[in-house]
């Protein structure tokens, strides 16, 4: 069947099957982005310019104009984002949109490798390890190599995992990466390379993959097997990638390989919001897209639907000072609004008191706490503010710190489920066995070796030669695992395991087990959405939920909680009122991130991301007279990113005491 496509530069109304008037629903730039069908396309989407809406309409339009939905691949950075876009596209036209393949790079890699993994000697039943699991394996291998002795300085397991991951994501040889970015570890270079080789061998023999393997093995499969590459490229004739500024070198390479038989690649992103280099994201990917795909059309989305013009005037000025980027100026029809303010506070405590006072004033004016956010460069910047918020009984939740899936009690329960899915999973066996009374590291390794040497590890639990409490613990565990394995649904399996694990939890965490139980109940609720265990475990590994619900259950949703967040965790979100604290030279930009132009420019983009979260009110504050012990100097100047900006764009104010409150002087 011959498909009729709309010309990519067409200015005529789009003829489609649904009768949807795309030109009426979108502004001109969005319309051009949605109606461009063939060829490479770069959509530079400024903050708040309707990026998601544009992608949704583009998916709908492709299908509406005759493209087979099964030939569309939508790659995003969260599974939820892809599902939401596809759902919204379906509401625009019809259920054909549900046939679009959408998900993260990692989830796409997971599916492809389970289908074609045998081509690169990877069994389809592989288990996905998270970072903690990887670190546990690395620690075990370090011990075998004799690198964990006290009189020898060798990188910790976390550092080793970080280095190995960065080398893969940047596609840089390990030795070269250590020399460039970890020169203080150069004396351990050969041992780190040997450790990494053994780590790779361990994963191969145990049928394990970590997050990075999902991408590297996908890239290797595509690069080395032309038949698979072309088959996937023909299957997915239209590729879209969201948040392209956050992709790393490896992901960019995967996109180019998937486009082997065509150039229908549309990427959406904002160079001004590239802030994840510490995860391996490469700013050059979005800047060099026209080089990778010659003839690419560039469309800029500049009409902002989030912020007032006074806020945009400031953010335009902040990013205009950048050394490199796509030129754009955000504008809005919301012309009226208060001017952003640069607040000078005499001390950190004064800054905290001002923020609390102003938040309470905003609440009196009708702005709920949940529509207010305090953003900061580094997690420790909020410590004093947290104390003041608690003193004034202002409920809050903090994002960007401890993560839900990193909690030991959640990982304990998951380990039991992972054994059911893959009885050869030595990492999960180690975690589960160490929960039993009387079993230490030495006995643990002996039991694991004995279990995995036989045919069915769960059956062998009953017959391991042990006495007393250890023997009883192993038999009880075997019985629980056997009964749980007979349950059909993950929610039923989680219920059985909760009955077994709750007494263990209370014994191991006597001080706060009620809070931890609430987290596990929250996790158990998540399992209700799944029909099979493999999908549950894959999603928990690939898309872990971020926030623990403990500590905020009693908060009235009409009153809060207030949001405290690192800027990295705030990207993509928006609030009526935003406070950016610690905009102090030496802290923001951090003195440790000004060694190169690239580092300094990313710090600038961080401030831009923070400021563009605000819809109505924006306050940027900094304390003065702050003595930095490491620098042995007093920090007192505002961040270079706002210093010198015209008062017409950023109103400077100084706090003055008025009894127990604070007012300001312009």
XYZ file of C-alpha atoms in Angstrom:
666
model
C 0.000 0.000 0.000
C 1.369 3.435 -0.938
C 1.332 5.971 1.893
C 0.676 9.624 1.054
C 2.694 11.976 3.267
C 2.299 15.692 3.792
C 5.151 17.764 2.371
C 7.397 18.793 5.249
C 7.269 22.512 4.400
C 3.570 22.543 3.602
C 1.596 25.604 4.698
C -1.729 24.170 3.527
C -4.167 22.765 6.108
C -3.360 19.124 6.802
C -5.809 16.677 5.304
C -6.342 13.818 7.682
C -8.682 10.995 8.499
C -9.843 12.293 11.881
C -10.785 15.785 10.734
C -8.635 17.314 13.484
C -7.581 20.890 12.650
C -3.910 20.825 13.651
C -3.251 24.417 12.612
C -6.028 25.672 14.866
C -4.832 23.627 17.843
C -1.142 24.619 17.646
C 0.866 27.800 17.297
C 2.812 28.215 14.053
C 6.103 26.726 15.277
C 4.344 23.790 16.951
C 2.328 23.227 13.773
C 5.467 23.109 11.627
C 7.064 20.613 14.042
C 3.962 18.402 14.116
C 3.404 18.455 10.362
C 6.977 17.713 9.259
C 6.890 14.024 8.358
C 10.014 12.863 6.579
C 13.669 13.672 7.040
C 15.720 14.621 10.110
C 14.120 17.210 12.396
C 15.533 19.089 15.393
C 12.918 20.782 17.587
C 14.502 23.272 19.989
C 11.829 23.532 22.669
C 12.376 26.338 25.156
C 11.168 25.918 28.736
C 7.379 25.918 29.010
C 6.773 26.112 25.247
C 4.511 23.080 24.912
C 7.106 20.461 24.004
C 4.970 17.537 25.146
C 1.873 18.903 23.410
C 3.845 19.208 20.182
C 5.092 15.619 20.416
C 1.578 14.354 21.153
C 0.169 16.107 18.105
C 3.073 14.897 15.983
C 2.359 11.273 16.932
C -1.317 11.808 16.151
C -0.558 13.511 12.841
C 1.795 10.767 11.627
C -0.888 8.155 12.185
C -3.617 10.466 10.896
C -1.757 10.911 7.620
C -1.378 7.197 6.973
C 1.737 6.079 8.856
C 1.457 2.616 10.414
C 1.543 3.280 14.200
C 3.663 0.153 14.688
C 6.424 1.838 12.688
C 6.720 4.708 15.183
C 9.253 4.506 18.030
C 8.989 7.109 20.783
C 12.016 7.159 23.123
C 11.690 9.131 26.369
C 13.533 9.302 29.694
C 10.674 7.867 31.755
C 8.189 5.165 30.864
C 5.370 7.322 32.226
C 6.212 10.130 29.804
C 5.897 7.814 26.806
C 2.678 6.240 28.068
C 1.121 9.651 28.740
C 2.016 10.984 25.291
C 0.582 7.909 23.584
C -2.575 8.087 25.730
C -3.097 11.757 24.864
C -2.510 11.111 21.162
C -5.144 8.389 21.338
C -7.639 10.840 22.812
C -6.975 13.188 19.882
C -7.702 10.631 17.168
C -8.290 6.976 18.092
C -6.876 3.811 19.642
C -4.441 3.222 16.772
C -2.005 5.347 18.806
C -1.757 2.573 21.392
C 0.194 0.515 18.865
C 3.086 3.019 18.968
C 6.244 1.593 20.558
C 7.165 3.903 23.408
C 9.488 3.776 26.391
C 12.948 4.564 27.666
C 16.217 3.696 25.950
C 16.801 1.120 28.685
C 13.361 -0.496 28.394
C 13.718 -0.591 24.601
C 17.134 -2.221 25.039
C 15.599 -4.715 27.453
C 12.949 -5.784 24.916
C 15.340 -5.977 21.961
C 17.935 -7.951 23.908
C 15.361 -10.454 25.120
C 14.353 -10.969 21.468
C 17.782 -10.927 19.802
C 20.235 -11.281 22.702
C 21.334 -14.785 21.741
C 23.096 -13.208 18.732
C 25.606 -11.765 21.225
C 25.563 -14.746 23.626
C 23.034 -13.246 26.052
C 20.323 -15.592 27.376
C 16.811 -14.068 27.174
C 16.177 -14.865 30.871
C 18.849 -12.419 32.089
C 18.312 -10.497 35.341
C 18.739 -6.715 35.502
C 20.915 -5.476 38.381
C 20.529 -2.038 39.918
C 23.481 0.069 41.092
C 23.515 -1.413 44.599
C 23.652 -4.931 43.170
C 26.525 -3.922 40.890
C 28.411 -2.485 43.834
C 27.890 -5.708 45.808
C 29.427 -7.756 42.992
C 32.321 -5.332 42.635
C 32.937 -5.536 46.387
C 32.997 -9.329 46.243
C 35.512 -9.301 43.383
C 37.626 -6.654 45.153
C 37.863 -8.988 48.125
C 38.873 -11.925 45.914
C 41.627 -9.757 44.397
C 42.872 -8.720 47.836
C 42.111 -5.053 47.196
C 40.063 -4.479 50.343
C 42.923 -4.602 52.855
C 43.094 -1.707 55.305
C 46.704 -0.734 54.615
C 46.025 -0.306 50.902
C 44.239 2.716 49.399
C 41.955 1.518 46.631
C 38.754 3.119 45.294
C 35.566 2.154 47.125
C 33.004 -0.043 45.403
C 30.787 3.005 44.714
C 33.644 4.830 43.009
C 34.565 1.764 40.961
C 30.969 1.383 39.779
C 30.814 5.075 38.900
C 34.033 4.898 36.861
C 32.973 1.753 34.993
C 29.579 3.288 34.206
C 31.006 6.604 33.035
C 33.480 4.886 30.714
C 30.657 2.966 29.045
C 28.270 5.913 28.734
C 30.962 8.186 27.347
C 32.314 5.364 25.175
C 35.800 6.107 26.451
C 38.439 3.424 27.190
C 38.636 2.881 30.942
C 42.330 3.702 31.215
C 41.864 6.927 29.259
C 38.888 7.987 31.390
C 40.855 7.436 34.608
C 43.734 9.507 33.260
C 41.430 12.362 32.192
C 38.845 12.513 34.974
C 40.306 10.540 37.894
C 44.030 11.362 37.747
C 44.359 10.819 41.513
C 43.575 7.123 40.903
C 46.158 6.622 38.150
C 48.288 4.353 40.371
C 45.337 1.907 40.524
C 44.787 1.996 36.772
C 45.820 -1.581 35.927
C 43.959 -3.099 38.880
C 40.791 -1.151 38.009
C 40.980 -2.463 34.447
C 41.449 -6.019 35.775
C 38.572 -5.548 38.236
C 36.310 -4.341 35.447
C 37.227 -7.333 33.268
C 36.387 -9.749 36.084
C 33.136 -7.865 36.741
C 32.149 -8.297 33.088
C 33.005 -12.019 33.218
C 30.963 -12.469 36.417
C 27.882 -10.937 34.814
C 28.288 -13.071 31.717
C 28.489 -16.356 33.637
C 25.554 -15.490 35.932
C 23.279 -14.151 33.141
C 23.194 -10.689 34.723
C 23.157 -7.251 33.122
C 23.381 -3.819 34.728
C 21.770 -0.609 33.465
C 24.720 0.259 31.273
C 24.759 -3.199 29.691
C 21.238 -2.629 28.368
C 22.618 0.198 26.234
C 26.091 -1.102 25.423
C 24.820 -4.536 24.444
C 22.051 -2.957 22.375
C 24.629 -0.809 20.588
C 26.922 -3.811 20.066
C 24.034 -5.867 18.690
C 23.022 -3.130 16.239
C 26.596 -2.374 15.183
C 27.722 -5.968 14.661
C 24.602 -7.586 13.181
C 23.503 -5.830 10.027
C 20.470 -8.054 9.592
C 19.107 -7.181 13.053
C 19.970 -3.506 12.567
C 18.165 -3.274 9.248
C 15.211 -5.294 10.495
C 14.690 -2.920 13.436
C 15.297 0.131 11.270
C 12.677 -1.066 8.776
C 10.295 -1.872 11.612
C 10.637 1.605 13.134
C 10.519 3.967 10.162
C 9.790 7.019 12.302
C 11.912 7.631 15.387
C 11.253 10.367 17.936
C 13.491 11.144 20.905
C 12.415 13.383 23.784
C 14.851 15.406 25.941
C 17.659 14.915 23.434
C 19.932 17.292 25.358
C 20.058 14.654 28.118
C 21.263 11.796 25.907
C 24.798 10.470 26.233
C 27.204 9.518 23.474
C 26.006 5.904 23.578
C 22.325 6.808 23.178
C 23.123 9.143 20.292
C 24.974 6.283 18.590
C 21.993 3.951 19.102
C 19.662 6.481 17.459
C 21.943 6.732 14.430
C 22.155 2.939 14.136
C 18.372 2.601 14.336
C 18.103 5.061 11.448
C 20.290 2.864 9.232
C 17.714 2.548 6.438
C 16.136 6.006 6.662
C 16.635 9.511 8.088
C 13.232 9.958 9.708
C 14.565 11.000 13.108
C 12.898 13.811 15.048
C 14.538 14.873 18.302
C 13.163 17.368 20.800
C 15.185 19.168 23.427
C 16.624 22.382 24.773
C 20.358 22.974 24.795
C 19.778 25.548 27.565
C 18.519 22.760 29.856
C 21.420 20.316 29.435
C 22.393 19.757 33.095
C 23.189 16.061 33.499
C 26.830 15.699 32.475
C 27.506 13.922 35.786
C 25.325 11.104 34.437
C 27.203 11.088 31.153
C 24.821 13.362 29.204
C 26.627 15.035 26.325
C 25.767 18.664 25.478
C 27.347 18.123 22.067
C 24.647 15.638 20.988
C 22.016 18.322 20.506
C 24.515 20.867 19.192
C 25.920 18.406 16.625
C 22.621 16.864 15.509
C 22.745 18.774 12.170
C 26.219 17.274 11.581
C 25.074 13.743 12.376
C 21.992 14.190 10.169
C 22.887 16.507 7.272
C 19.972 18.519 5.948
C 18.160 18.477 9.281
C 15.381 21.020 9.616
C 15.552 23.121 12.813
C 12.328 24.470 14.352
C 12.346 26.602 17.510
C 9.479 26.713 19.994
C 9.709 30.098 21.723
C 6.185 30.976 22.888
C 6.065 30.204 26.595
C 2.829 29.167 28.314
C 4.170 28.939 31.867
C 5.799 32.138 33.080
C 5.056 35.857 33.016
C 7.080 38.097 30.709
C 9.092 39.694 33.577
C 10.345 36.209 34.522
C 11.147 35.399 30.898
C 13.000 38.698 30.462
C 15.326 37.604 33.258
C 15.784 34.012 32.074
C 16.468 35.215 28.518
C 19.206 37.456 29.889
C 20.746 34.666 31.998
C 21.044 32.243 29.079
C 21.980 34.872 26.500
C 25.335 35.157 28.271
C 26.096 31.490 27.495
C 29.194 30.769 25.414
C 27.330 28.491 22.973
C 23.754 27.557 22.154
C 20.873 27.891 19.725
C 19.714 31.497 19.694
C 16.161 31.950 20.957
C 14.123 34.390 23.049
C 11.140 33.146 24.978
C 8.010 35.292 24.966
C 4.498 34.998 26.374
C 1.121 36.644 26.206
C 1.191 36.932 30.023
C 2.725 40.398 29.942
C 1.900 41.442 33.507
C 3.570 40.117 36.651
C 5.922 41.065 39.494
C 9.571 41.598 38.694
C 11.906 38.804 39.926
C 13.820 39.838 43.050
C 17.423 39.313 44.125
C 17.318 39.120 47.918
C 20.447 39.855 49.943
C 20.316 38.223 53.375
C 22.887 38.945 56.066
C 23.276 35.283 57.038
C 22.063 31.793 56.228
C 19.626 31.942 59.129
C 18.228 35.247 57.881
C 17.751 33.706 54.454
C 15.838 30.779 55.985
C 13.650 33.074 58.078
C 12.844 35.230 55.044
C 11.885 32.228 52.904
C 9.545 30.888 55.620
C 7.986 34.296 56.185
C 7.391 34.882 52.490
C 5.925 31.387 52.008
C 3.405 32.052 54.772
C 2.542 35.414 53.184
C 1.963 33.717 49.835
C -0.296 31.162 51.493
C -2.361 33.993 52.998
C -2.650 35.408 49.472
C -4.126 32.127 48.248
C -1.033 30.301 46.949
C -1.105 26.766 48.430
C 2.097 25.275 49.812
C 2.150 22.543 47.158
C 2.430 25.263 44.489
C 5.594 26.701 46.048
C 9.112 25.297 45.668
C 12.497 26.088 47.173
C 15.290 25.051 44.809
C 19.016 24.724 45.485
C 22.249 23.717 43.789
C 23.268 21.068 46.327
C 21.265 19.041 48.818
C 23.095 20.387 51.891
C 22.072 23.959 51.008
C 18.622 23.330 52.482
C 19.667 21.970 55.895
C 19.252 25.238 57.795
C 15.970 25.962 56.012
C 14.635 22.529 56.971
C 15.232 23.352 60.631
C 13.416 26.680 60.292
C 10.491 25.084 58.426
C 10.121 22.502 61.192
C 10.250 25.255 63.817
C 7.444 27.113 62.067
C 5.402 23.927 61.481
C 5.474 24.241 57.699
C 5.153 20.729 56.186
C 7.561 19.908 53.376
C 8.914 17.072 51.295
C 12.467 17.020 49.976
C 13.417 15.639 46.598
C 16.832 14.835 45.270
C 18.165 13.011 48.299
C 17.425 9.479 49.495
C 15.561 7.408 46.924
C 12.701 4.984 47.605
C 14.191 2.004 45.783
C 17.507 2.428 47.600
C 15.835 1.736 50.960
C 17.203 -1.478 52.435
C 13.787 -2.860 53.420
C 12.416 -2.385 49.892
C 15.487 -4.077 48.426
C 15.038 -6.961 50.885
C 11.537 -7.692 49.605
C 12.585 -7.288 45.979
C 15.452 -9.758 46.462
C 12.982 -12.518 47.384
C 10.930 -11.797 44.253
C 14.033 -11.788 42.079
C 14.991 -15.265 43.305
C 11.601 -16.523 42.152
C 12.265 -15.066 38.691
C 15.886 -16.213 38.476
C 16.982 -18.838 41.056
C 20.584 -18.450 39.801
C 20.704 -14.810 41.005
C 23.605 -14.984 43.481
C 23.280 -11.325 44.478
C 19.684 -11.712 45.639
C 20.498 -14.987 47.429
C 23.235 -13.176 49.315
C 20.857 -10.450 50.493
C 18.099 -12.899 51.472
C 20.364 -15.323 53.349
C 22.059 -12.584 55.362
C 18.638 -11.749 56.849
C 18.552 -15.165 58.554
C 19.745 -15.465 62.129
C 23.204 -16.999 62.511
C 24.331 -16.502 58.898
C 27.302 -14.194 58.379
C 29.352 -13.349 55.272
C 31.445 -16.536 55.418
C 28.555 -18.961 55.818
C 26.576 -16.967 53.304
C 29.080 -17.587 50.500
C 29.320 -21.308 51.322
C 25.532 -21.713 51.212
C 25.231 -19.820 47.925
C 27.922 -21.951 46.293
C 26.202 -25.113 47.500
C 22.771 -23.919 46.287
C 23.953 -22.912 42.825
C 25.957 -26.091 42.268
C 22.730 -28.113 42.074
C 19.739 -28.175 39.777
C 17.091 -26.358 41.835
C 18.481 -23.897 44.429
C 15.138 -23.483 46.213
C 14.731 -27.257 46.701
C 18.351 -27.552 47.885
C 17.641 -25.070 50.698
C 15.900 -27.843 52.635
C 18.857 -30.229 52.456
C 21.792 -27.932 53.173
C 23.904 -29.546 55.968
C 23.276 -27.092 58.821
C 22.076 -27.303 62.421
C 19.982 -25.348 64.872
C 18.644 -21.918 63.941
C 20.395 -21.858 60.567
C 18.800 -25.154 59.484
C 15.379 -24.016 60.664
C 15.757 -20.636 58.938
C 16.702 -22.262 55.632
C 13.761 -24.688 55.747
C 11.314 -21.878 56.554
C 12.702 -19.782 53.703
C 12.400 -22.746 51.313
C 8.776 -23.270 52.318
C 7.955 -19.576 51.838
C 9.603 -19.442 48.406
C 7.873 -22.635 47.252
C 4.433 -21.404 48.333
C 5.051 -17.950 46.863
C 6.167 -19.389 43.516
C 2.783 -21.086 43.135
C 0.926 -17.760 43.251
C -0.009 -16.455 39.807
C 0.025 -12.684 40.336
C 2.824 -10.459 41.713
C 0.429 -8.898 44.233
C -0.255 -12.358 45.713
C 3.460 -13.138 45.814
C 4.128 -9.834 47.582
C 1.422 -10.636 50.171
C 2.983 -14.000 51.052
C 6.439 -12.457 51.334
C 5.160 -9.594 53.492
C 3.808 -12.096 56.043
C 7.228 -13.753 56.175
C 9.301 -10.567 56.113
C 7.373 -8.378 58.602
C 8.800 -10.105 61.742
C 12.291 -9.846 60.195
C 11.722 -6.144 59.531
C 10.606 -5.464 63.112
C 13.649 -7.275 64.491
C 16.181 -5.589 62.179
C 14.722 -2.070 62.372
C 13.261 -1.731 65.899
C 13.419 2.084 65.912
C 11.437 2.898 62.767
C 9.766 -0.254 61.493
C 6.272 1.393 61.299
C 7.582 3.920 58.764
C 9.330 1.179 56.786
C 6.175 -0.942 56.785
C 4.284 1.955 55.190
C 6.853 2.006 52.395
C 6.370 -1.737 51.852
C 2.589 -1.311 51.799
C 3.123 1.386 49.183
C 5.260 -1.054 47.186
C 2.654 -3.794 47.558
C 0.084 -1.427 46.075
C 2.337 -0.950 43.039
C 2.340 -4.693 42.363
C -1.417 -4.674 41.718
C -0.798 -3.137 38.281
C 1.202 -6.149 37.045
C 0.119 -9.472 35.596
C 3.561 -11.102 35.591
C 6.656 -10.965 37.757
C 9.161 -10.342 34.961
C 7.476 -7.056 33.952
C 7.308 -5.929 37.577
C 11.009 -6.587 38.180
C 12.029 -4.977 34.883
C 10.045 -1.832 35.699
C 11.407 -1.665 39.238
C 14.914 -1.831 37.806
C 14.333 0.494 34.865
C 11.767 2.949 36.301
C 12.111 2.983 40.105
C 9.732 5.300 41.992
C 11.621 8.185 43.563
C 10.005 9.344 46.769
C 9.366 7.593 50.029
C 5.877 8.403 51.285
C 6.973 8.142 54.914
C 6.758 11.387 56.807
C 4.145 13.083 54.610
C 1.115 10.854 55.134
C -0.474 13.173 57.692
C -0.220 16.297 55.536
C -3.504 17.866 54.430
C -3.328 18.085 50.611
C -4.995 21.516 50.778
C -2.131 22.799 52.946
C 0.959 21.112 51.619
C 3.504 19.900 51.531
C 5.928 22.565 50.398
C 8.487 21.241 47.899
C 12.217 21.406 48.618
C 14.268 20.147 45.709
C 17.656 20.113 44.111
C 17.515 21.794 40.722
C 18.406 18.518 39.003
C 15.294 16.898 40.482
C 13.078 19.884 39.623
C 13.624 19.822 35.877
C 10.355 19.442 33.984
C 8.254 20.704 36.907
C 6.646 24.093 37.582
C 5.229 26.071 40.507
C 3.392 29.349 41.040
C 6.227 30.659 43.196
C 9.874 29.611 43.255
C 12.692 30.475 45.655
C 16.268 29.835 44.515
C 18.497 29.955 47.594
C 22.276 30.182 47.978
C 22.841 32.114 44.716
C 26.234 32.970 46.169
C 29.487 33.088 44.220
C 31.494 30.068 45.370
C 28.380 28.025 46.060
C 26.397 28.651 42.867
C 28.360 28.240 40.705
C 30.093 25.781 42.957
C 33.781 26.596 43.359
C 34.449 22.968 42.393
C 32.656 23.305 39.036
C 34.494 26.252 37.537
C 37.671 24.521 36.362
C 36.616 24.405 32.718
C 34.346 26.431 30.456
C 32.101 23.373 30.027
C 31.592 23.030 33.792
C 30.901 26.736 34.252
C 28.401 26.781 31.384
C 26.493 23.858 32.863
C 26.249 25.750 36.150
C 24.723 28.655 34.204
C 22.200 26.306 32.642
C 21.317 24.991 36.103
C 20.276 28.473 37.205
C 18.307 28.908 33.976
C 16.433 25.648 34.611
C 15.641 26.725 38.181
C 14.389 30.180 37.185
C 12.186 28.860 34.372
C 10.241 26.698 36.858
C 8.425 29.821 38.165
C 5.037 30.846 36.807
C 4.232 34.006 38.801
C 6.797 34.795 41.519
C 10.556 34.314 41.476
C 12.909 35.064 44.370
C 16.662 34.530 44.120
C 18.451 34.887 47.453
C 21.961 34.687 48.817
C 23.446 35.053 52.290
C 26.465 37.285 52.835
C 29.302 37.050 55.375
C 29.606 33.285 54.869
C 33.017 31.973 55.898
C 34.181 29.012 53.835
C 36.611 26.894 55.852
C 38.133 25.082 52.879
C 38.724 28.315 50.955
C 39.588 30.286 54.117
C 37.689 33.285 52.857
C 34.390 35.085 53.324
C 31.867 34.621 50.508
C 29.679 37.672 50.018
C 29.058 38.326 46.303
C 25.953 37.209 44.423
C 26.407 34.554 41.742
C 28.206 35.790 38.653
C 25.187 34.579 36.673
C 22.973 37.324 38.168
C 25.560 39.883 39.212
C 25.380 42.933 36.983
C 21.965 42.157 35.482
C 19.937 45.326 34.970
C 17.678 46.323 37.858
C 14.883 46.599 35.294
C 15.032 42.809 34.983
C 16.042 41.771 38.512
C 15.094 43.973 41.450
C 17.793 43.964 44.174
C 16.522 44.102 47.763
C 18.206 43.914 51.181
C 16.504 42.448 54.233
C 16.104 44.669 57.304
C 14.760 43.459 60.676
C 11.308 44.535 61.862
C 10.858 42.967 65.270
C 10.702 39.199 64.725
C 9.987 39.617 60.984
C 11.878 40.868 57.970
C 11.078 43.521 55.384
C 13.164 44.651 52.469
C 14.670 47.792 51.081
C 15.097 48.235 47.339
